[in-house]
XYZ file of C-alpha atoms in Angstrom:
747
model
C 9.926 54.490 24.649
C 12.422 52.050 22.679
C 10.649 49.139 24.587
C 7.393 49.679 23.767
C 8.067 49.743 19.929
C 9.951 46.432 20.295
C 6.738 45.221 22.137
C 5.112 46.253 18.961
C 7.733 44.694 16.494
C 7.068 41.289 18.609
C 3.430 41.552 18.546
C 3.029 41.805 14.586
C 6.183 38.900 13.954
C 3.651 36.835 16.241
C 0.548 38.071 13.951
C 2.530 36.793 11.122
C 3.173 33.648 12.728
C -0.649 33.133 13.090
C -1.343 34.893 9.576
C 0.827 32.383 7.814
C -0.698 29.382 9.628
C -4.346 30.216 9.371
C -3.952 32.138 5.498
C -2.284 29.053 4.069
C -4.851 26.521 5.942
C -7.483 28.770 4.039
C -5.798 29.112 0.692
C -4.026 25.615 0.330
C -6.744 24.200 -1.355
C -6.216 26.999 -4.237
C -3.408 24.967 -5.341
C -4.110 21.307 -3.868
C -7.901 21.231 -5.486
C -7.158 20.300 -8.519
C -4.520 17.263 -7.700
C -6.519 16.280 -5.205
C -10.085 16.767 -6.809
C -9.290 15.096 -10.250
C -7.691 11.712 -7.744
C -4.231 12.069 -9.538
C -2.109 10.950 -7.166
C -2.420 10.077 -3.357
C -2.693 12.744 -0.628
C 1.085 12.522 0.360
C 2.468 12.600 -2.920
C 0.166 15.970 -3.908
C 1.818 17.207 -0.343
C 5.081 16.750 -1.072
C 4.932 18.091 -4.481
C 3.235 21.230 -3.157
C 5.467 21.259 -0.319
C 8.604 21.748 -2.830
C 6.655 24.262 -4.640
C 6.009 26.199 -1.454
C 9.807 26.638 -0.362
C 11.547 27.566 -3.288
C 8.165 29.738 -3.588
C 9.017 31.437 -0.296
C 12.726 31.638 -0.576
C 12.157 33.804 -4.152
C 9.612 36.028 -2.929
C 11.705 38.589 -1.849
C 10.789 41.048 -4.410
C 7.257 40.638 -3.591
C 8.126 42.728 -0.055
C 8.614 45.606 -1.338
C 4.538 46.325 -1.936
C 4.591 46.375 1.989
C 7.638 48.529 1.842
C 6.729 51.440 -0.386
C 4.333 49.827 -2.998
C 1.304 51.813 -1.062
C 3.235 54.530 1.106
C 6.227 57.002 0.296
C 8.011 56.111 3.607
C 10.634 58.749 3.571
C 8.184 61.356 4.109
C 6.762 59.451 7.302
C 8.250 59.068 10.779
C 9.108 55.790 12.757
C 6.082 56.447 14.992
C 3.964 56.868 12.156
C 4.944 53.862 10.124
C 4.981 51.831 13.065
C 1.396 53.277 13.690
C 0.276 52.496 10.175
C 1.602 48.724 10.320
C 0.038 48.137 13.707
C -3.074 49.589 11.825
C -3.076 46.794 9.003
C -1.750 44.206 11.202
C -4.900 44.485 13.967
C -7.199 45.546 11.089
C -6.832 42.546 9.230
C -7.296 40.509 12.399
C -10.575 41.800 12.613
C -12.257 41.854 9.053
C -11.147 38.166 8.568
C -12.657 37.518 11.883
C -15.727 39.383 10.702
C -16.041 38.031 6.938
C -15.305 34.229 8.791
C -18.537 34.840 11.256
C -21.136 36.059 9.026
C -19.480 33.382 6.215
C -18.528 35.626 3.718
C -15.868 34.891 1.268
C -12.612 37.090 1.536
C -9.298 37.461 0.123
C -5.848 38.163 2.153
C -4.137 40.040 -0.876
C -7.383 42.539 -0.824
C -7.476 42.849 2.679
C -3.703 43.970 2.757
C -3.629 46.461 -0.288
C -6.566 48.288 1.091
C -5.509 47.850 4.681
C -2.412 49.788 3.453
C -4.216 51.922 0.946
C -6.905 53.179 3.983
C -4.286 53.315 6.798
C -1.546 55.652 4.689
C -4.350 57.478 3.150
C -5.981 58.996 6.365
C -2.120 59.467 7.692
C -1.619 61.242 4.709
C -4.429 63.523 4.820
C -3.936 64.515 8.732
C -0.369 65.305 8.071
C -1.410 67.496 4.820
C -3.957 69.274 7.556
C -0.530 70.404 9.495
C 1.383 70.864 7.027
C 0.546 72.498 3.726
C 4.072 72.050 2.195
C 2.819 68.184 1.504
C 1.241 66.702 -1.069
C -1.150 63.777 -1.420
C 1.615 62.466 -4.352
C 4.655 62.821 -1.934
C 2.642 60.585 0.442
C 0.906 58.034 -1.254
C 2.100 55.721 -4.253
C -0.797 56.510 -6.152
C 0.257 55.454 -9.246
C 1.530 52.080 -8.056
C -1.399 51.773 -5.696
C -3.327 52.589 -8.498
C -1.657 49.773 -10.639
C -1.742 47.169 -8.133
C -5.820 47.555 -7.475
C -6.596 47.739 -11.477
C -4.163 44.459 -11.834
C -6.314 42.523 -8.757
C -9.720 43.467 -10.281
C -8.936 42.898 -13.844
C -7.344 39.597 -13.164
C -10.760 38.354 -12.476
C -12.034 38.827 -16.104
C -8.914 37.763 -17.363
C -8.892 34.454 -15.726
C -12.389 34.201 -16.030
C -12.404 34.344 -20.343
C -8.762 32.881 -20.469
C -10.325 29.694 -18.535
C -13.398 29.671 -20.699
C -11.516 29.738 -23.759
C -8.755 27.194 -23.359
C -10.697 24.924 -21.612
C -13.243 25.112 -24.454
C -10.591 24.285 -27.288
C -9.182 21.434 -24.819
C -12.246 19.906 -25.203
C -12.883 20.349 -28.451
C -9.530 18.463 -29.223
C -9.529 15.817 -26.555
C -13.731 15.153 -25.616
C -14.433 14.092 -22.273
C -13.319 10.435 -23.358
C -10.061 11.812 -23.830
C -7.940 8.689 -23.725
C -9.132 7.813 -27.482
C -7.677 10.944 -28.842
C -4.158 11.300 -27.600
C -2.254 9.924 -30.261
C -0.687 12.920 -31.529
C -2.356 15.959 -29.688
C -1.090 14.827 -26.036
C 2.550 15.674 -27.030
C 1.313 18.844 -28.174
C -0.697 19.856 -25.170
C 1.977 18.696 -22.760
C 5.131 21.048 -24.732
C 2.847 23.837 -24.441
C 1.991 22.967 -20.851
C 5.316 22.147 -19.801
C 7.023 25.066 -21.741
C 4.537 27.849 -20.374
C 5.502 26.363 -16.751
C 9.117 25.759 -17.090
C 9.173 29.439 -18.676
C 7.789 30.881 -15.608
C 9.312 28.500 -13.086
C 12.700 28.458 -14.057
C 13.296 31.538 -16.660
C 11.321 34.262 -15.148
C 11.314 33.029 -11.498
C 15.341 32.042 -11.598
C 16.243 34.804 -13.591
C 14.963 37.665 -11.525
C 16.031 35.628 -8.096
C 18.480 37.615 -5.419
C 20.291 34.100 -5.143
C 21.121 33.869 -8.947
C 24.423 35.132 -10.229
C 24.637 38.523 -12.308
C 26.239 36.518 -15.067
C 23.716 33.533 -15.311
C 20.886 35.770 -15.068
C 21.905 37.827 -18.069
C 22.983 34.652 -20.013
C 19.318 33.592 -19.002
C 17.650 37.060 -20.195
C 19.955 36.652 -24.013
C 19.167 33.069 -24.665
C 15.481 33.083 -23.658
C 14.148 32.241 -27.341
C 16.342 29.725 -27.400
C 15.332 28.069 -24.203
C 12.058 28.374 -24.919
C 12.074 26.546 -28.268
C 14.666 24.101 -26.795
C 11.973 23.280 -23.792
C 9.287 23.045 -25.945
C 10.966 20.230 -28.103
C 12.113 18.662 -25.333
C 9.076 18.600 -23.790
C 7.017 17.856 -26.860
C 9.328 14.424 -27.002
C 8.738 13.644 -23.423
C 5.517 13.761 -23.951
C 5.028 11.334 -26.532
C 7.489 9.063 -25.032
C 5.333 9.018 -21.791
C 2.302 8.393 -23.620
C 3.874 5.265 -25.227
C 4.955 4.055 -22.289
C 1.545 4.167 -20.985
C 2.121 7.068 -18.175
C -0.780 9.569 -18.201
C 0.441 13.100 -19.424
C -2.001 14.587 -18.078
C -1.713 13.260 -14.301
C 2.394 14.664 -14.794
C 0.757 18.318 -15.900
C -1.568 18.197 -13.084
C 1.714 17.240 -10.947
C 3.436 20.031 -12.345
C 1.133 22.615 -11.965
C 0.178 22.045 -8.544
C 4.316 22.504 -8.030
C 4.248 25.658 -9.825
C 1.311 26.944 -8.252
C 2.527 26.190 -4.528
C 5.323 27.899 -6.079
C 3.339 31.103 -7.451
C 1.278 31.175 -3.986
C 3.998 31.015 -1.902
C 5.972 33.889 -3.777
C 3.041 36.203 -4.430
C 0.705 35.464 -1.288
C 3.855 35.567 1.432
C 3.989 39.388 1.237
C 0.287 39.008 2.507
C 1.273 37.362 5.962
C 5.255 38.654 6.427
C 5.561 41.724 4.425
C 4.240 43.921 6.819
C 5.769 42.809 9.959
C 9.050 41.661 7.863
C 8.822 46.057 7.247
C 7.971 46.837 10.480
C 11.307 44.857 11.998
C 13.340 46.709 9.260
C 12.137 50.104 10.813
C 12.831 49.302 14.284
C 16.204 47.942 13.800
C 16.457 51.651 11.473
C 15.626 53.568 14.354
C 17.218 51.739 17.004
C 20.563 51.949 15.054
C 20.368 55.460 13.921
C 16.965 57.454 15.533
C 18.655 58.940 18.325
C 15.355 58.229 20.501
C 13.167 60.206 18.829
C 10.401 58.519 16.751
C 8.301 61.292 15.764
C 11.451 63.257 13.098
C 13.000 59.854 12.393
C 12.112 59.330 8.809
C 12.285 56.201 7.242
C 14.669 56.703 4.739
C 15.693 52.727 5.245
C 12.095 51.599 3.512
C 12.347 52.681 0.400
C 15.239 50.626 -1.155
C 13.888 47.251 -2.123
C 14.009 44.484 0.807
C 16.731 42.465 1.796
C 14.668 39.661 3.574
C 17.280 37.508 4.913
C 17.293 33.894 3.965
C 16.751 32.546 6.940
C 13.162 34.361 7.815
C 12.199 33.184 4.022
C 13.122 29.291 4.942
C 11.034 29.935 8.166
C 7.953 31.046 6.542
C 8.414 28.142 4.223
C 8.697 25.908 6.919
C 5.229 27.222 8.707
C 3.496 27.281 5.460
C 4.387 23.845 4.913
C 3.350 22.599 8.513
C 0.098 24.685 8.397
C -0.382 22.868 4.875
C 0.087 19.379 6.058
C -1.498 19.289 9.473
C -4.553 21.290 9.019
C -7.986 20.200 8.399
C -9.193 22.675 5.669
C -6.105 22.067 3.740
C -7.139 18.193 3.770
C -10.841 18.751 2.393
C -10.984 18.435 -1.292
C -14.765 19.829 -0.961
C -14.298 23.344 -1.460
C -16.355 26.089 -2.541
C -14.225 26.387 -5.467
C -14.513 22.737 -6.240
C -18.298 22.561 -5.241
C -19.127 25.403 -7.710
C -16.880 23.625 -10.772
C -17.847 20.094 -10.205
C -19.192 17.911 -13.382
C -22.187 16.410 -11.848
C -24.954 17.420 -9.112
C -23.978 17.694 -5.628
C -25.506 20.221 -2.938
C -25.145 23.525 -3.879
C -23.995 25.966 -1.563
C -25.996 28.977 -2.684
C -29.567 29.556 -3.181
C -30.682 31.470 -6.290
C -30.696 35.330 -6.838
C -32.782 37.564 -9.174
C -29.333 38.887 -10.602
C -28.687 35.128 -11.123
C -31.673 34.310 -12.726
C -31.686 37.391 -15.406
C -27.627 36.099 -16.352
C -29.371 32.420 -17.111
C -32.253 34.038 -19.091
C -29.790 36.093 -21.249
C -27.648 33.400 -21.736
C -30.409 30.968 -22.973
C -31.945 34.126 -25.389
C -28.488 34.457 -26.548
C -27.663 31.076 -27.181
C -30.911 30.461 -28.772
C -29.972 33.214 -31.303
C -26.309 31.433 -31.879
C -27.646 28.161 -32.945
C -29.767 29.866 -35.186
C -26.700 31.373 -37.051
C -24.329 28.294 -36.613
C -24.888 25.825 -39.446
C -27.052 22.748 -37.672
C -23.855 20.207 -39.035
C -21.806 22.228 -37.173
C -23.406 22.404 -33.739
C -23.928 18.436 -33.925
C -20.457 17.973 -34.254
C -19.314 20.561 -31.417
C -21.919 18.511 -29.391
C -20.589 15.450 -29.885
C -17.216 16.832 -27.930
C -19.262 17.561 -25.052
C -20.941 14.312 -24.251
C -20.373 14.562 -20.355
C -21.848 10.925 -20.248
C -18.446 9.381 -21.419
C -16.434 11.434 -19.022
C -13.502 9.248 -17.754
C -12.792 10.440 -14.422
C -12.093 8.962 -11.049
C -14.328 7.639 -8.253
C -15.045 10.741 -6.657
C -13.666 12.926 -8.694
C -15.183 16.681 -8.927
C -13.729 16.781 -12.755
C -11.480 15.184 -14.841
C -7.511 15.391 -15.797
C -7.905 17.579 -19.055
C -9.895 20.101 -16.631
C -7.763 20.036 -13.722
C -4.552 20.731 -16.411
C -6.314 23.286 -17.845
C -6.901 25.038 -14.476
C -3.962 24.515 -12.852
C -1.451 25.473 -15.761
C -3.457 28.781 -16.409
C -3.983 29.819 -12.827
C -0.007 29.239 -12.277
C 1.189 30.906 -15.572
C -1.121 34.134 -14.416
C -0.228 34.185 -11.080
C 3.529 34.176 -11.989
C 3.667 36.576 -14.485
C 2.147 39.079 -11.742
C 4.660 37.768 -9.405
C 7.449 38.971 -11.575
C 6.024 42.244 -12.418
C 5.818 42.595 -8.413
C 1.789 43.120 -8.336
C 0.499 40.972 -5.799
C -2.237 38.901 -7.918
C -4.856 37.412 -5.594
C -4.365 33.592 -5.964
C -7.735 33.030 -4.351
C -9.271 35.300 -7.554
C -6.756 34.028 -10.343
C -7.914 30.243 -9.101
C -11.382 30.439 -8.670
C -12.084 32.381 -11.592
C -10.086 29.904 -14.176
C -12.055 27.042 -12.195
C -15.484 28.788 -12.774
C -14.546 29.895 -16.643
C -13.203 26.150 -17.376
C -16.645 24.948 -16.079
C -18.546 26.639 -17.737
C -16.915 25.992 -21.024
C -17.214 22.118 -19.828
C -20.972 22.694 -19.806
C -20.544 21.724 -16.016
C -23.597 24.132 -15.434
C -26.602 22.546 -16.587
C -30.100 24.320 -16.774
C -30.735 22.849 -12.874
C -27.838 23.964 -11.444
C -26.744 27.089 -13.532
C -28.635 29.820 -11.414
C -27.024 28.736 -8.035
C -23.502 28.443 -9.025
C -23.655 31.812 -10.953
C -25.278 32.915 -7.289
C -22.209 31.699 -5.497
C -19.683 32.928 -8.088
C -21.390 36.379 -7.892
C -21.518 35.904 -4.002
C -17.763 35.018 -4.068
C -16.823 38.221 -6.180
C -19.463 40.347 -3.741
C -17.330 39.642 -1.106
C -14.119 40.708 -2.312
C -15.585 44.002 -3.426
C -17.043 44.312 -0.067
C -13.449 42.958 1.677
C -12.059 45.769 -0.466
C -13.962 48.802 0.677
C -14.493 47.060 4.753
C -10.966 46.839 4.964
C -10.396 50.796 3.525
C -12.330 51.967 6.289
C -11.995 49.913 8.745
C -8.153 50.549 8.441
C -8.687 54.022 8.316
C -10.550 54.356 11.277
C -8.210 51.992 13.636
C -5.087 54.315 12.169
C -6.681 57.500 13.348
C -7.775 56.356 16.496
C -4.057 55.141 17.351
C -2.740 57.982 15.754
C -5.092 60.302 18.271
C -4.869 57.490 20.753
C -1.538 57.197 21.433
C 0.050 53.733 23.328
C -3.014 53.018 25.398
C -5.376 52.858 21.966
C -2.774 50.440 20.186
C -2.125 48.517 23.445
C -6.511 48.087 23.577
C -6.210 47.258 20.031
C -3.521 44.456 20.460
C -5.786 43.008 23.565
C -8.800 43.069 21.231
C -7.054 40.821 18.094
C -5.830 38.292 20.773
C -9.173 38.173 21.839
C -10.780 37.424 18.205
C -7.757 35.303 17.534
C -8.784 32.952 20.746
C -12.539 33.410 19.746
C -12.233 32.501 15.730
C -10.144 29.102 16.734
C -12.797 27.984 18.826
C -15.908 29.029 16.295
C -13.835 26.970 13.805
C -13.106 23.960 16.141
C -16.874 23.981 16.470
C -17.932 24.362 12.786
C -15.737 21.382 11.249
C -17.546 19.222 14.275
C -20.694 19.924 12.450
C -19.128 19.729 9.226
C -18.200 16.638 9.746
C -21.751 15.342 10.513
C -23.093 15.093 6.754
C -20.262 12.379 5.823
C -23.141 10.153 4.730
C -24.205 12.719 1.910
C -20.661 12.537 0.581
C -20.840 8.878 0.151
C -24.053 9.127 -1.465
C -23.033 11.502 -4.070
C -19.859 9.086 -4.701
C -21.446 5.743 -5.274
C -22.595 4.945 -8.627
C -24.885 1.428 -7.928
C -28.114 2.818 -7.367
C -29.204 0.420 -4.618
C -26.136 1.610 -2.524
C -27.303 5.102 -3.090
C -30.602 3.995 -1.822
C -29.219 2.206 1.254
C -27.358 5.136 2.321
C -30.213 7.581 1.427
C -32.475 5.616 4.139
C -29.332 6.005 6.355
C -29.277 9.799 5.660
C -33.178 10.383 6.330
C -33.094 8.254 9.194
C -30.354 10.269 10.751
C -31.891 13.423 10.199
C -35.419 12.165 11.302
C -34.162 10.821 14.457
C -32.295 14.085 15.315
C -35.197 16.456 14.529
C -37.307 14.445 16.780
C -34.465 14.299 19.545
C -34.006 18.102 18.854
C -38.011 18.705 19.124
C -38.340 17.045 22.341
C -35.376 18.942 23.654
C -36.618 22.374 22.492
C -40.003 21.378 23.736
C -38.379 21.099 27.138
C -36.507 24.263 27.018
C -39.572 26.119 26.266
C -41.756 24.889 29.122
C -38.745 25.086 31.169
C -37.965 28.519 30.345
C -41.736 29.820 30.967
C -41.534 27.809 34.563
C -37.940 29.636 35.370
C -39.412 32.957 33.615
C -35.426 32.354 31.828
C -35.645 34.771 29.139
C -32.476 34.088 27.923
C -32.953 29.840 27.647
C -35.765 31.150 25.480
C -34.090 33.569 23.256
C -31.343 30.724 22.741
C -33.757 28.486 21.917
C -35.373 30.564 19.152
C -31.799 30.833 17.669
C -31.851 27.160 17.643
C -35.029 26.727 15.892
C -34.245 29.238 13.135
C -30.416 27.528 12.889
C -32.137 23.775 12.559
C -34.553 25.320 10.145
C -32.044 26.176 7.738
C -30.242 22.977 7.925
C -33.414 21.327 7.409
C -33.546 23.060 3.867
C -29.768 22.138 2.951
C -30.947 18.240 3.940
C -33.693 18.275 2.049
C -31.978 19.910 -1.165
C -29.122 16.887 -0.314
C -31.449 14.237 -0.515
C -33.373 14.900 -2.984
C -30.055 14.878 -5.232
C -29.773 11.533 -3.908
C -33.291 10.588 -5.087
C -32.304 11.064 -8.482
C -29.981 8.445 -8.124
C -31.671 5.993 -6.511
C -33.584 3.185 -8.715
C -36.570 4.694 -10.589
C -39.217 2.259 -9.123
C -38.059 2.446 -5.761
C -37.910 6.374 -6.138
C -41.645 6.659 -7.340
C -42.876 4.224 -4.544
C -41.156 6.002 -1.344
C -41.770 9.983 -2.796
C -44.710 10.270 -0.998
C -43.721 9.502 2.421
C -40.470 10.945 2.051
C -42.241 14.294 1.112
C -44.187 13.330 4.282
C -42.067 12.819 6.657
C -39.434 15.745 5.439
C -42.422 18.015 6.275
C -42.855 16.862 9.459
C -39.574 17.736 10.407
C -40.571 21.116 9.343
C -43.949 21.614 11.042
C -41.549 20.398 14.440
C -40.306 23.496 13.920
C -43.298 25.800 12.924
C -44.798 24.161 16.135
C -42.630 25.276 18.516
C -42.624 28.416 17.195
C -46.034 29.159 17.779
C -45.903 27.651 21.452
C -42.540 29.534 22.110
C -43.603 33.204 20.586
C -46.241 34.056 23.243
C -43.987 32.390 25.740
C -40.944 34.678 25.337
C -43.044 38.017 25.039
C -44.837 36.704 28.150
C -41.841 36.462 29.997
C -40.174 39.257 28.493
C -42.943 41.716 29.943
C -42.479 40.130 33.342
C -46.474 39.299 33.166
C -47.715 36.607 36.017
C -45.841 32.932 35.508
C -47.903 29.723 35.357
C -50.157 28.821 38.163
C -49.666 26.131 40.393
C -52.858 24.745 39.417
C -51.711 24.588 35.899
C -48.193 23.125 36.441
C -49.969 20.490 38.345
C -51.947 19.214 35.564
C -49.372 19.943 32.764
C -46.498 17.850 34.567
C -47.681 14.549 33.957
C -48.586 15.426 30.131
C -45.591 17.134 29.256
C -43.609 13.707 30.700
C -45.972 11.463 28.483
C -45.135 13.774 25.542
C -41.629 13.697 26.030
C -41.478 10.030 26.427
C -43.442 9.389 23.254
C -41.318 11.573 21.338
C -38.596 9.407 23.205
C -39.613 6.206 21.815
C -40.190 7.429 18.517
C -36.996 9.190 18.312
C -35.530 5.483 18.655
C -37.585 3.653 16.072
C -36.213 6.294 13.643
C -32.636 5.480 14.545
C -33.025 2.186 14.646
C -35.132 1.839 11.999
C -37.297 -0.908 14.133
C -41.009 -0.342 14.370
C -41.751 -3.115 16.207
C -43.577 -1.193 18.857
C -45.359 1.122 15.988
C -49.234 0.339 16.554
C -48.658 0.413 20.705
C -46.736 3.953 20.030
C -50.126 5.466 18.102
C -52.328 4.202 20.156
C -50.818 5.887 23.321
C -50.081 8.511 21.378
C -53.957 9.104 20.457
C -54.899 8.238 23.847
C -52.874 11.637 24.989
C -54.344 13.447 22.188
C -57.406 12.715 23.847
C -56.466 13.351 27.357
C -55.229 16.820 26.056
C -58.680 17.631 24.774
C -60.255 17.303 28.164
C -57.848 18.914 29.879
C -58.117 21.886 27.028
C -62.258 22.178 27.368
C -61.824 21.795 31.180
C -59.325 24.805 30.821
C -61.740 26.615 28.502
C -64.120 26.050 30.937
C -61.820 27.544 33.884
C -61.069 30.715 32.123
C -64.951 31.482 31.485
C -65.267 31.156 35.228
C -62.248 33.248 36.166
C -63.150 36.777 36.580
C -59.562 37.849 37.567
C -58.555 39.819 34.417
C -54.813 39.537 35.765
C -54.881 35.625 34.662
C -56.257 36.023 31.413
C -52.739 36.629 30.213
C -51.228 33.405 31.581
C -54.809 31.216 30.997
C -53.905 32.134 27.060
C -50.422 31.271 27.186
C -51.433 28.137 28.809
C -54.389 27.273 26.408
C -51.681 28.042 23.588
C -49.596 25.320 25.260
C -51.908 22.646 25.491
C -53.076 23.215 21.394
C -49.712 22.936 20.495
C -48.716 19.997 22.308
C -51.749 18.184 20.682
C -50.539 19.582 17.618
C -46.952 18.045 18.090
C -48.419 14.789 19.013
C -50.097 14.550 15.947
C -46.539 15.659 13.546
C -45.180 12.959 15.467
C -47.913 10.334 14.411
C -47.434 11.438 10.611
C -43.418 11.751 10.854
C -43.446 7.654 12.477
C -46.260 6.813 9.956
C -43.979 8.310 6.986
C -41.244 6.884 7.936
C -42.469 3.232 8.382
C -43.566 3.116 4.792
C -40.474 4.927 3.682
C -37.832 2.532 5.003
C -40.222 -0.360 3.335
C -40.532 -2.085 6.845
């Protein structure tokens, strides 16, 4: 019996290591995006500073482990078996929930999932225990007050972070403007003093004073002298900021780097419980049971989880090292263009989200409110405020998403809010706070123009909605998993453990494929970073060439698959083709928007001259998909119903035509990919001859259908007629695409 529980504990610890690696890979951008996005230092320097913050934060996070031990449940009224059931259900559910959300592309939060999984598992087991024992009450089994404070803290932090980011960034921009280098003589010292004081207060005073590794006498001295220490920090950091400015050191750069350290420390201190809190509580429970349980897991109550956690320093250091390795080696952590950066960047770019009715209503209401406010505020005041927000004067490094002023505000505010929650042992979501601070500061910076606001608000609503969905799904899913484990025993536990392993393996495979897809569009990133219109034009031609040549190759591959699916009566191949066509149709919409953004940045004369041909080529790309779908749908229905196969005479007639269509498409793809149109006229002439031949075959087939009095052949004859018609249309689309490409490239 004890060996089974040992296997469960080992499984929990293995999941903890995996959660550390994957969680940091997902969440590291929360404290890296400002420093890397604003280009304040090299990637290596940022990683060294962040790594130091992660190690210190991990060591100082012991108190946060109490959330997993007794923050939600009251373990003294649960047996060892019940506690281990809850812990295993939480970790397995966490894997399942994260896998589902990642597969659907929905945003999620490790903090929210952990808290609501603990709440769901504990609640359902509490209900079952109360049903079997009338003496028990919900208050005896569920720490409802603490759970409510944790939940409120998580969701209230969303509004607080957004409002703080909005107000502070607006004030910072009023003071510094976008051309901030001209207004630093006195203001930068005060800003630096305030920023360094806030960061120092929460890092050194609040953080170290509550650390279990600080002697009681030193802790008491820090508490008694906090006001004087704050005053000393402010005076010293103000003087230091002025000296750095006189030495031509960018104070904002220093603030951003220090903020990166603070936010990394806050992340490790606050979010470490999400990854190892439950496994550590499970390990402590097992050790207590092995020493004192007398071999009866159903009667041994877990009083040992009531005191605060005494997590060994070695475990915390090991967790910190794993987090650093994940942060430094993960390709996801090294990506600069993430959701929060994309939604808060100063300039235009690819919008990850579409528009929604709610977003359009918010934008319209905001515009109406703004119009009303402008009528109240004096015109001179409005002109003065507008003069502080001239975005064309923005000083940003090449390729940066925003300037160092906003990066400083983002990091300082997020660090302060998260470390406040950590010191009150409230597991605020690092993702929530950093994301909403970034959204508030970007709104204050007028980064959301009228042309992009609706997309970005949709993105914000989607992310926030994903968080709320996470809460509900995590609660319900863990309740179900915990119930099944409770009634099914070790067999069900083993099945869920196997499911978790399977999902982890599948998730890694899927992410590898996704990472390859994300690399394909590196040209767009170069277009958005380039400032020379001529360079943008050259890159745009390369992007369009790559897109159209791929679509042409994709079209002839799918054309062959559709016909092969009919000839072989392969329904799975036809169904897979339909999925690929749907996916490519969505990708073409994204590529079109990206290329239109780039068209705005090319020389105006070129844009006007080539605009028509660009749209003709893009429409041709879409028409390929529509044509293939029109060909595919009746064929798939025919095969699915097991109707008669294609007659041998039809196969013999179609084979040479199919070969010629495929050859023409391959030649077209070669021209599009190389940009050389030497054989342009001969290719079009051959396409016309093939179309004429298809017309002859269609006429012959039509006559054949009229003379064929066998009703059994009617369905397959109609399918074949559709193939001939769409093949003709296919060649017409190819001609339009080739003609548009030749004019667009200017050759």
